[in-house]
CSV table of C-alpha atoms in Angstrom, one decimal:
chain,number,residue,atom,x,y,z
V,1,UNK,CA,-63.8,91.8,-68.3
V,2,UNK,CA,-63.4,92.6,-64.6
V,3,UNK,CA,-67.4,91.8,-63.6
V,4,UNK,CA,-65.7,87.9,-64.0
V,5,UNK,CA,-63.0,88.5,-62.1
V,6,UNK,CA,-65.5,87.6,-58.4
V,7,UNK,CA,-67.2,84.6,-60.0
V,8,UNK,CA,-64.0,83.1,-60.5
V,9,UNK,CA,-63.1,83.4,-56.9
V,10,UNK,CA,-66.2,82.6,-56.1
V,11,UNK,CA,-65.9,79.1,-58.2
V,12,UNK,CA,-62.7,78.8,-56.8
V,13,UNK,CA,-63.9,78.9,-52.7
V,14,UNK,CA,-66.7,76.2,-53.4
V,15,UNK,CA,-64.5,74.1,-54.9
V,16,UNK,CA,-62.2,74.4,-52.0
V,17,UNK,CA,-65.0,73.8,-49.3
V,18,UNK,CA,-66.4,70.8,-51.6
V,19,UNK,CA,-62.8,69.7,-51.8
V,20,UNK,CA,-62.1,70.2,-48.0
V,21,UNK,CA,-65.4,67.9,-47.0
V,22,UNK,CA,-64.7,65.4,-50.0
V,23,UNK,CA,-61.2,65.0,-47.7
V,24,UNK,CA,-62.9,64.9,-44.6
V,25,UNK,CA,-65.4,62.1,-45.5
V,26,UNK,CA,-62.5,60.2,-47.1
V,27,UNK,CA,-61.3,61.2,-43.9
V,28,UNK,CA,-63.5,58.9,-42.1
V,29,UNK,CA,-64.0,56.4,-44.3
V,30,UNK,CA,-60.5,55.3,-44.2
V,31,UNK,CA,-60.1,56.1,-40.8
V,32,UNK,CA,-63.1,53.6,-39.6
V,33,UNK,CA,-61.5,51.6,-43.2
V,34,UNK,CA,-58.0,50.5,-40.4
V,35,UNK,CA,-60.5,50.8,-37.3
V,36,UNK,CA,-62.2,48.0,-38.3
V,37,UNK,CA,-59.5,45.3,-40.3
V,38,UNK,CA,-56.7,46.6,-38.2
V,39,UNK,CA,-57.1,48.2,-34.8
V,40,UNK,CA,-60.6,46.1,-33.5
V,41,UNK,CA,-58.5,42.7,-34.9
V,42,UNK,CA,-55.4,41.6,-32.9
V,43,UNK,CA,-53.2,40.0,-35.1
V,44,UNK,CA,-49.9,38.4,-33.0
V,45,UNK,CA,-46.9,38.6,-35.2
V,46,UNK,CA,-44.3,35.8,-34.2
V,47,UNK,CA,-40.2,37.1,-35.5
V,48,UNK,CA,-38.3,34.5,-36.8
V,49,UNK,CA,-35.7,33.9,-32.9
V,50,UNK,CA,-32.2,33.9,-34.0
V,51,UNK,CA,-30.1,30.4,-35.4
V,52,UNK,CA,-28.3,28.5,-33.2
V,53,UNK,CA,-25.1,25.7,-33.8
V,54,UNK,CA,-26.6,23.2,-32.6
V,55,UNK,CA,-29.5,20.8,-32.8
V,56,UNK,CA,-27.6,18.4,-30.0
V,57,UNK,CA,-29.0,16.7,-28.2
V,58,UNK,CA,-28.3,15.0,-24.1
V,59,UNK,CA,-29.6,12.2,-22.4
V,60,UNK,CA,-29.0,11.2,-19.1
V,61,UNK,CA,-29.1,7.4,-17.3
V,62,UNK,CA,-31.0,9.1,-13.9
V,63,UNK,CA,-29.5,9.7,-10.8
V,64,UNK,CA,-27.4,12.8,-10.0
V,65,UNK,CA,-26.9,14.6,-13.9
V,66,UNK,CA,-23.9,14.6,-15.3
V,67,UNK,CA,-23.3,18.7,-15.1
V,68,UNK,CA,-20.1,17.8,-18.1
V,69,UNK,CA,-23.1,16.5,-20.1
V,70,UNK,CA,-24.9,19.4,-19.8
V,71,UNK,CA,-21.8,22.0,-20.1
V,72,UNK,CA,-21.1,20.4,-22.6
V,73,UNK,CA,-25.0,20.6,-24.3
V,74,UNK,CA,-25.0,24.5,-23.2
V,75,UNK,CA,-21.2,25.2,-25.7
V,76,UNK,CA,-22.2,23.4,-29.0
V,77,UNK,CA,-25.7,25.5,-29.7
V,78,UNK,CA,-23.2,28.4,-28.3
V,79,UNK,CA,-20.8,27.8,-31.4
V,80,UNK,CA,-18.0,27.1,-28.7
V,81,UNK,CA,-15.9,26.4,-25.2
V,82,UNK,CA,-15.5,30.6,-26.2
V,83,UNK,CA,-18.2,32.2,-27.7
V,84,UNK,CA,-20.1,35.3,-26.2
V,85,UNK,CA,-23.2,34.1,-27.2
V,86,UNK,CA,-25.1,33.2,-23.5
V,87,UNK,CA,-28.6,31.4,-24.5
V,88,UNK,CA,-31.6,30.6,-21.8
V,89,UNK,CA,-32.2,27.3,-20.4
V,90,UNK,CA,-36.2,26.2,-19.4
V,91,UNK,CA,-36.8,23.1,-17.3
V,92,UNK,CA,-40.4,20.8,-17.9
V,93,UNK,CA,-41.7,18.8,-14.9
V,94,UNK,CA,-44.6,18.0,-14.2
V,95,UNK,CA,-44.1,17.9,-10.6
V,96,UNK,CA,-41.6,19.6,-8.2
V,97,UNK,CA,-39.3,22.4,-7.5
V,98,UNK,CA,-36.7,24.8,-8.9
V,99,UNK,CA,-33.6,23.0,-7.5
V,100,UNK,CA,-31.9,22.7,-11.2
V,101,UNK,CA,-31.6,26.4,-11.9
V,102,UNK,CA,-29.1,26.8,-9.3
V,103,UNK,CA,-27.2,24.8,-10.7
V,104,UNK,CA,-27.4,25.9,-14.0
V,105,UNK,CA,-27.5,29.5,-12.9
V,106,UNK,CA,-23.8,28.9,-12.4
V,107,UNK,CA,-22.9,27.2,-16.0
V,108,UNK,CA,-20.7,29.0,-18.5
V,109,UNK,CA,-22.9,31.0,-21.6
V,110,UNK,CA,-25.9,30.4,-19.9
V,111,UNK,CA,-28.4,34.0,-19.9
V,112,UNK,CA,-31.2,33.0,-17.7
V,113,UNK,CA,-32.6,29.3,-16.0
V,114,UNK,CA,-36.9,29.0,-15.6
V,115,UNK,CA,-38.4,25.7,-14.1
V,116,UNK,CA,-41.4,25.4,-15.4
V,117,UNK,CA,-43.6,22.9,-14.0
V,118,UNK,CA,-46.9,21.5,-16.8
V,119,UNK,CA,-48.3,18.8,-15.5
V,120,UNK,CA,-51.9,19.1,-18.2
V,121,UNK,CA,-52.0,19.2,-21.1
V,122,UNK,CA,-54.5,22.8,-20.5
V,123,UNK,CA,-50.7,24.3,-18.9
V,124,UNK,CA,-49.3,22.7,-22.3
V,125,UNK,CA,-51.3,25.6,-24.5
V,126,UNK,CA,-50.9,27.8,-23.0
V,127,UNK,CA,-49.7,31.3,-24.2
V,128,UNK,CA,-47.4,32.1,-22.1
V,129,UNK,CA,-46.0,29.0,-21.0
V,130,UNK,CA,-45.8,27.9,-24.2
V,131,UNK,CA,-43.4,31.3,-25.6
V,132,UNK,CA,-40.7,31.1,-22.5
V,133,UNK,CA,-40.7,27.1,-23.9
V,134,UNK,CA,-39.9,28.3,-28.0
V,135,UNK,CA,-37.9,31.1,-26.9
V,136,UNK,CA,-35.3,29.2,-24.9
V,137,UNK,CA,-32.0,28.0,-27.0
V,138,UNK,CA,-31.6,24.5,-24.4
V,139,UNK,CA,-34.8,22.7,-22.7
V,140,UNK,CA,-34.4,19.8,-20.1
V,141,UNK,CA,-36.9,17.7,-19.4
V,142,UNK,CA,-36.0,16.2,-15.5
V,143,UNK,CA,-37.6,12.9,-14.7
V,144,UNK,CA,-40.4,11.8,-13.2
V,145,UNK,CA,-42.6,9.6,-14.8
V,146,UNK,CA,-43.1,8.9,-19.2
V,147,UNK,CA,-46.8,7.9,-19.0
V,148,UNK,CA,-47.3,11.7,-17.6
V,149,UNK,CA,-45.1,13.1,-19.2
V,150,UNK,CA,-46.8,11.3,-22.6
V,151,UNK,CA,-50.1,12.6,-22.2
V,152,UNK,CA,-50.1,16.2,-20.6
V,153,UNK,CA,-47.3,17.5,-23.3
V,154,UNK,CA,-48.5,14.6,-26.6
V,155,UNK,CA,-50.5,17.1,-29.4
V,156,UNK,CA,-50.0,20.3,-27.3
V,157,UNK,CA,-48.6,23.3,-28.4
V,158,UNK,CA,-45.0,22.4,-25.8
V,159,UNK,CA,-44.6,19.6,-28.2
V,160,UNK,CA,-44.6,22.5,-31.1
V,161,UNK,CA,-42.4,24.8,-29.4
V,162,UNK,CA,-40.0,22.0,-28.3
V,163,UNK,CA,-39.8,20.3,-31.7
V,164,UNK,CA,-39.0,24.8,-32.6
V,165,UNK,CA,-36.0,24.6,-30.5
V,166,UNK,CA,-34.5,21.4,-32.1
V,167,UNK,CA,-34.9,23.2,-35.2
V,168,UNK,CA,-33.4,26.5,-34.8
V,169,UNK,CA,-29.4,24.8,-33.7
V,170,UNK,CA,-30.7,24.1,-29.1
V,171,UNK,CA,-30.5,21.7,-27.5
V,172,UNK,CA,-33.3,19.1,-25.5
V,173,UNK,CA,-32.5,17.1,-22.9
V,174,UNK,CA,-34.2,15.0,-20.4
V,175,UNK,CA,-32.1,12.5,-17.5
V,176,UNK,CA,-34.4,9.2,-16.9
V,177,UNK,CA,-37.9,9.2,-18.4
V,178,UNK,CA,-37.1,12.9,-19.2
V,179,UNK,CA,-35.1,10.9,-21.2
V,180,UNK,CA,-36.9,7.6,-22.5
V,181,UNK,CA,-39.9,10.5,-24.4
V,182,UNK,CA,-37.4,10.8,-26.6
V,183,UNK,CA,-36.5,8.1,-29.0
V,184,UNK,CA,-38.9,7.1,-31.7
V,185,UNK,CA,-40.4,3.5,-29.4
V,186,UNK,CA,-41.1,4.9,-25.7
V,187,UNK,CA,-41.9,2.4,-23.5
V,188,UNK,CA,-45.2,4.2,-21.8
V,189,UNK,CA,-45.0,2.9,-18.0
V,190,UNK,CA,-48.6,3.1,-19.2
V,191,UNK,CA,-50.0,-0.5,-18.6
V,192,UNK,CA,-49.3,-1.6,-14.6
V,193,UNK,CA,-48.0,0.5,-11.9
V,194,UNK,CA,-44.6,0.3,-11.2
V,195,UNK,CA,-42.4,-0.6,-14.6
V,196,UNK,CA,-42.1,-3.4,-15.6
V,197,UNK,CA,-38.5,-5.2,-14.8
V,198,UNK,CA,-36.7,-8.5,-16.5
V,199,UNK,CA,-38.1,-11.3,-15.0
V,200,UNK,CA,-41.1,-10.3,-16.4
V,201,UNK,CA,-41.4,-8.8,-20.2
V,202,UNK,CA,-38.7,-11.9,-20.3
V,203,UNK,CA,-40.8,-14.5,-19.5
V,204,UNK,CA,-43.9,-12.6,-21.4
V,205,UNK,CA,-43.4,-9.5,-23.1
V,206,UNK,CA,-46.8,-8.2,-24.0
V,207,UNK,CA,-48.7,-8.3,-20.2
V,208,UNK,CA,-48.5,-4.9,-19.1
V,209,UNK,CA,-46.4,-3.0,-21.4
V,210,UNK,CA,-47.4,-0.5,-23.6
V,211,UNK,CA,-45.6,1.6,-26.3
V,212,UNK,CA,-46.2,5.4,-27.7
V,213,UNK,CA,-45.2,6.1,-30.4
V,214,UNK,CA,-45.2,9.6,-32.8
V,215,UNK,CA,-43.3,12.2,-29.8
V,216,UNK,CA,-41.2,13.8,-30.6
V,217,UNK,CA,-38.9,12.3,-33.5
V,218,UNK,CA,-35.7,14.0,-33.3
V,219,UNK,CA,-34.1,12.9,-36.8
V,220,UNK,CA,-31.0,11.0,-35.1
V,221,UNK,CA,-33.3,9.4,-32.7
V,222,UNK,CA,-35.0,7.8,-35.7
V,223,UNK,CA,-35.5,3.7,-34.9
V,224,UNK,CA,-34.3,3.8,-31.7
V,225,UNK,CA,-36.0,3.2,-28.3
V,226,UNK,CA,-34.5,4.1,-24.0
V,227,UNK,CA,-33.9,2.7,-21.0
V,228,UNK,CA,-32.8,4.7,-18.0
V,229,UNK,CA,-31.3,3.0,-14.9
V,230,UNK,CA,-29.5,0.9,-17.0
V,231,UNK,CA,-26.7,-1.0,-14.8
V,232,UNK,CA,-28.4,-0.8,-11.3
V,233,UNK,CA,-31.3,-2.2,-12.2
V,234,UNK,CA,-30.5,-4.8,-14.3
V,235,UNK,CA,-32.5,-3.6,-17.6
V,236,UNK,CA,-31.0,-6.0,-20.0
V,237,UNK,CA,-33.5,-8.1,-20.7
V,238,UNK,CA,-36.2,-5.4,-20.5
V,239,UNK,CA,-34.8,-3.0,-23.5
V,240,UNK,CA,-34.3,-6.7,-25.3
V,241,UNK,CA,-37.0,-7.5,-25.0
V,242,UNK,CA,-38.6,-3.6,-26.0
V,243,UNK,CA,-36.6,-3.9,-29.2
V,244,UNK,CA,-38.5,-8.1,-29.5
V,245,UNK,CA,-41.8,-6.4,-29.7
V,246,UNK,CA,-41.1,-3.7,-32.1
V,247,UNK,CA,-40.2,-5.7,-35.1
V,248,UNK,CA,-42.7,-8.4,-33.9
V,249,UNK,CA,-46.0,-6.0,-34.2
V,250,UNK,CA,-44.9,-4.6,-37.5
V,251,UNK,CA,-43.2,-1.6,-35.9
V,252,UNK,CA,-40.1,-2.0,-37.9
V,253,UNK,CA,-37.0,-4.5,-39.7
V,254,UNK,CA,-34.5,-3.1,-37.2
V,255,UNK,CA,-34.6,-1.7,-33.4
V,256,UNK,CA,-31.8,0.1,-31.2
V,257,UNK,CA,-31.6,0.6,-27.7
V,258,UNK,CA,-30.7,3.5,-26.1
V,259,UNK,CA,-28.9,1.7,-22.8
V,260,UNK,CA,-27.4,4.2,-19.9
V,261,UNK,CA,-26.7,4.0,-16.9
V,262,UNK,CA,-27.3,6.0,-14.0
V,263,UNK,CA,-24.7,8.4,-13.3
V,264,UNK,CA,-24.5,8.6,-17.0
V,265,UNK,CA,-24.9,10.8,-20.2
V,266,UNK,CA,-25.2,9.5,-23.4
V,267,UNK,CA,-24.8,12.7,-25.6
V,268,UNK,CA,-25.4,13.6,-29.3
V,269,UNK,CA,-23.9,15.3,-31.5
V,270,UNK,CA,-25.5,17.3,-35.0
V,271,UNK,CA,-24.3,14.8,-37.1
V,272,UNK,CA,-25.5,11.9,-34.9
V,273,UNK,CA,-22.5,10.9,-33.1
V,274,UNK,CA,-22.7,10.0,-29.8
V,275,UNK,CA,-20.2,10.8,-27.0
V,276,UNK,CA,-20.2,8.5,-23.1
V,277,UNK,CA,-19.7,10.9,-20.3
V,278,UNK,CA,-19.9,10.2,-16.4
V,279,UNK,CA,-19.4,7.1,-13.9
V,280,UNK,CA,-20.5,4.0,-15.7
V,281,UNK,CA,-21.0,3.0,-19.9
V,282,UNK,CA,-24.1,2.9,-22.5
V,283,UNK,CA,-25.0,-0.7,-24.2
V,284,UNK,CA,-26.1,-0.7,-27.5
V,285,UNK,CA,-28.9,-3.2,-28.2
V,286,UNK,CA,-29.4,-4.3,-32.0
V,287,UNK,CA,-32.3,-6.1,-32.8
V,288,UNK,CA,-32.2,-6.2,-36.6
V,289,UNK,CA,-34.4,-10.1,-37.5
V,290,UNK,CA,-37.1,-10.8,-36.7
V,291,UNK,CA,-37.0,-13.2,-32.9
V,292,UNK,CA,-38.0,-16.9,-33.6
V,293,UNK,CA,-40.6,-15.8,-30.4
V,294,UNK,CA,-42.7,-13.6,-29.1
V,295,UNK,CA,-46.6,-13.6,-28.0
V,296,UNK,CA,-48.3,-13.0,-25.2
V,297,UNK,CA,-47.9,-15.2,-22.1
V,298,UNK,CA,-45.2,-17.2,-23.8
V,299,UNK,CA,-41.8,-16.5,-22.9
V,300,UNK,CA,-39.3,-14.4,-24.7
V,301,UNK,CA,-37.0,-16.7,-27.8
V,302,UNK,CA,-34.5,-14.7,-30.2
V,303,UNK,CA,-31.1,-15.2,-31.2
V,304,UNK,CA,-28.1,-13.0,-31.2
V,305,UNK,CA,-27.8,-9.6,-30.8
V,306,UNK,CA,-25.1,-7.9,-31.2
V,307,UNK,CA,-24.3,-5.2,-29.1
V,308,UNK,CA,-21.8,-2.7,-28.0
V,309,UNK,CA,-20.0,-1.4,-24.4
V,310,UNK,CA,-19.1,2.1,-24.8
V,311,UNK,CA,-17.3,3.6,-21.6
V,312,UNK,CA,-17.9,6.1,-21.2
V,313,UNK,CA,-15.3,9.2,-22.9
V,314,UNK,CA,-16.0,6.4,-26.0
V,315,UNK,CA,-18.0,7.4,-29.8
V,316,UNK,CA,-20.6,5.5,-31.3
V,317,UNK,CA,-22.0,6.7,-35.2
V,318,UNK,CA,-26.1,5.9,-34.5
V,319,UNK,CA,-25.9,6.4,-38.7
V,320,UNK,CA,-23.7,4.2,-38.7
V,321,UNK,CA,-23.1,1.8,-36.7
V,322,UNK,CA,-19.0,0.2,-36.5
V,323,UNK,CA,-19.3,-2.9,-37.7
V,324,UNK,CA,-17.0,-4.3,-35.3
V,325,UNK,CA,-16.1,-3.7,-31.1
V,326,UNK,CA,-19.9,-6.1,-30.5
V,327,UNK,CA,-20.5,-9.7,-28.8
V,328,UNK,CA,-23.7,-11.8,-29.5
V,329,UNK,CA,-26.6,-12.1,-27.0
V,330,UNK,CA,-29.3,-14.1,-27.0
V,331,UNK,CA,-32.4,-15.4,-25.1
V,332,UNK,CA,-34.0,-18.7,-25.3
V,333,UNK,CA,-37.6,-19.2,-23.6
V,334,UNK,CA,-36.6,-16.3,-21.2
V,335,UNK,CA,-33.4,-17.2,-20.1
V,336,UNK,CA,-30.2,-15.4,-21.0
V,337,UNK,CA,-27.8,-17.8,-22.6
V,338,UNK,CA,-25.1,-16.0,-20.8
V,339,UNK,CA,-24.5,-13.1,-18.7
V,340,UNK,CA,-25.3,-10.3,-21.2
V,341,UNK,CA,-23.8,-7.8,-19.4
């Protein structure tokens, strides 16, 4: 019996050595596996961002910005004027400076303001720029050229990032061309050097006039087309022709034009109710039947547009336009039947 003890001790010593070697081998193989599958293959983890209290929209008619409307959209996504929440604001443009930064930074509830110059599709897909937009609570598009905006930003990661801000309850705003790109049907001004105006388009609603579809597609702006600088440039005939074209071309059975004067903003709350802010009025122009004559090289004829003139401080429900308060105007062979304003 006493002779067996050394053999047992030797057995356990050998077993321990084997187990240690197996453990070292196992650790080595496990380390190689982890390195191959995790360390050498970096994966970006996108964390969810906090929900905001919107979504809301701020559509400016051009000229001096309506600061009250800009403050409104900031407060809406914060939840109230007294909320302790602060938001990051991103201004997007294709050229120019950061003059919006000072204006917005002194507003209530703003944590930071950045202006991003994004003038081509390569930049509109850059990780660093897209991430700054994605993390914002408010995105505002400066005025400029809607054709360049569409060519540079449509079907890019930037477009998706802006949509993400809206989806999680943020605010989207813009002025002039920066407002026009948000309707479902967009006059893109890509077919001519200078924008077409009322006299030309009523004489021929097809010449040098093109539209863009399937851009941002905000839910409350379905079935709409936006025009700006409305009063100062007398653009009633222009938006009437835009509406007629959508119906004639089979894009829609009815179209609501949102026509915004300079120094005026149309703000849209999360329920689709508009409030007009600023110095002047906004016009809502409805075409709900086919035009009598809308074809190339021929003056437009379209009877009985419904028009609501909504002064500053008043509201308009985009989902359920009121059944009163409108007036009718017609275009016959390229001429108004009476003053449309």
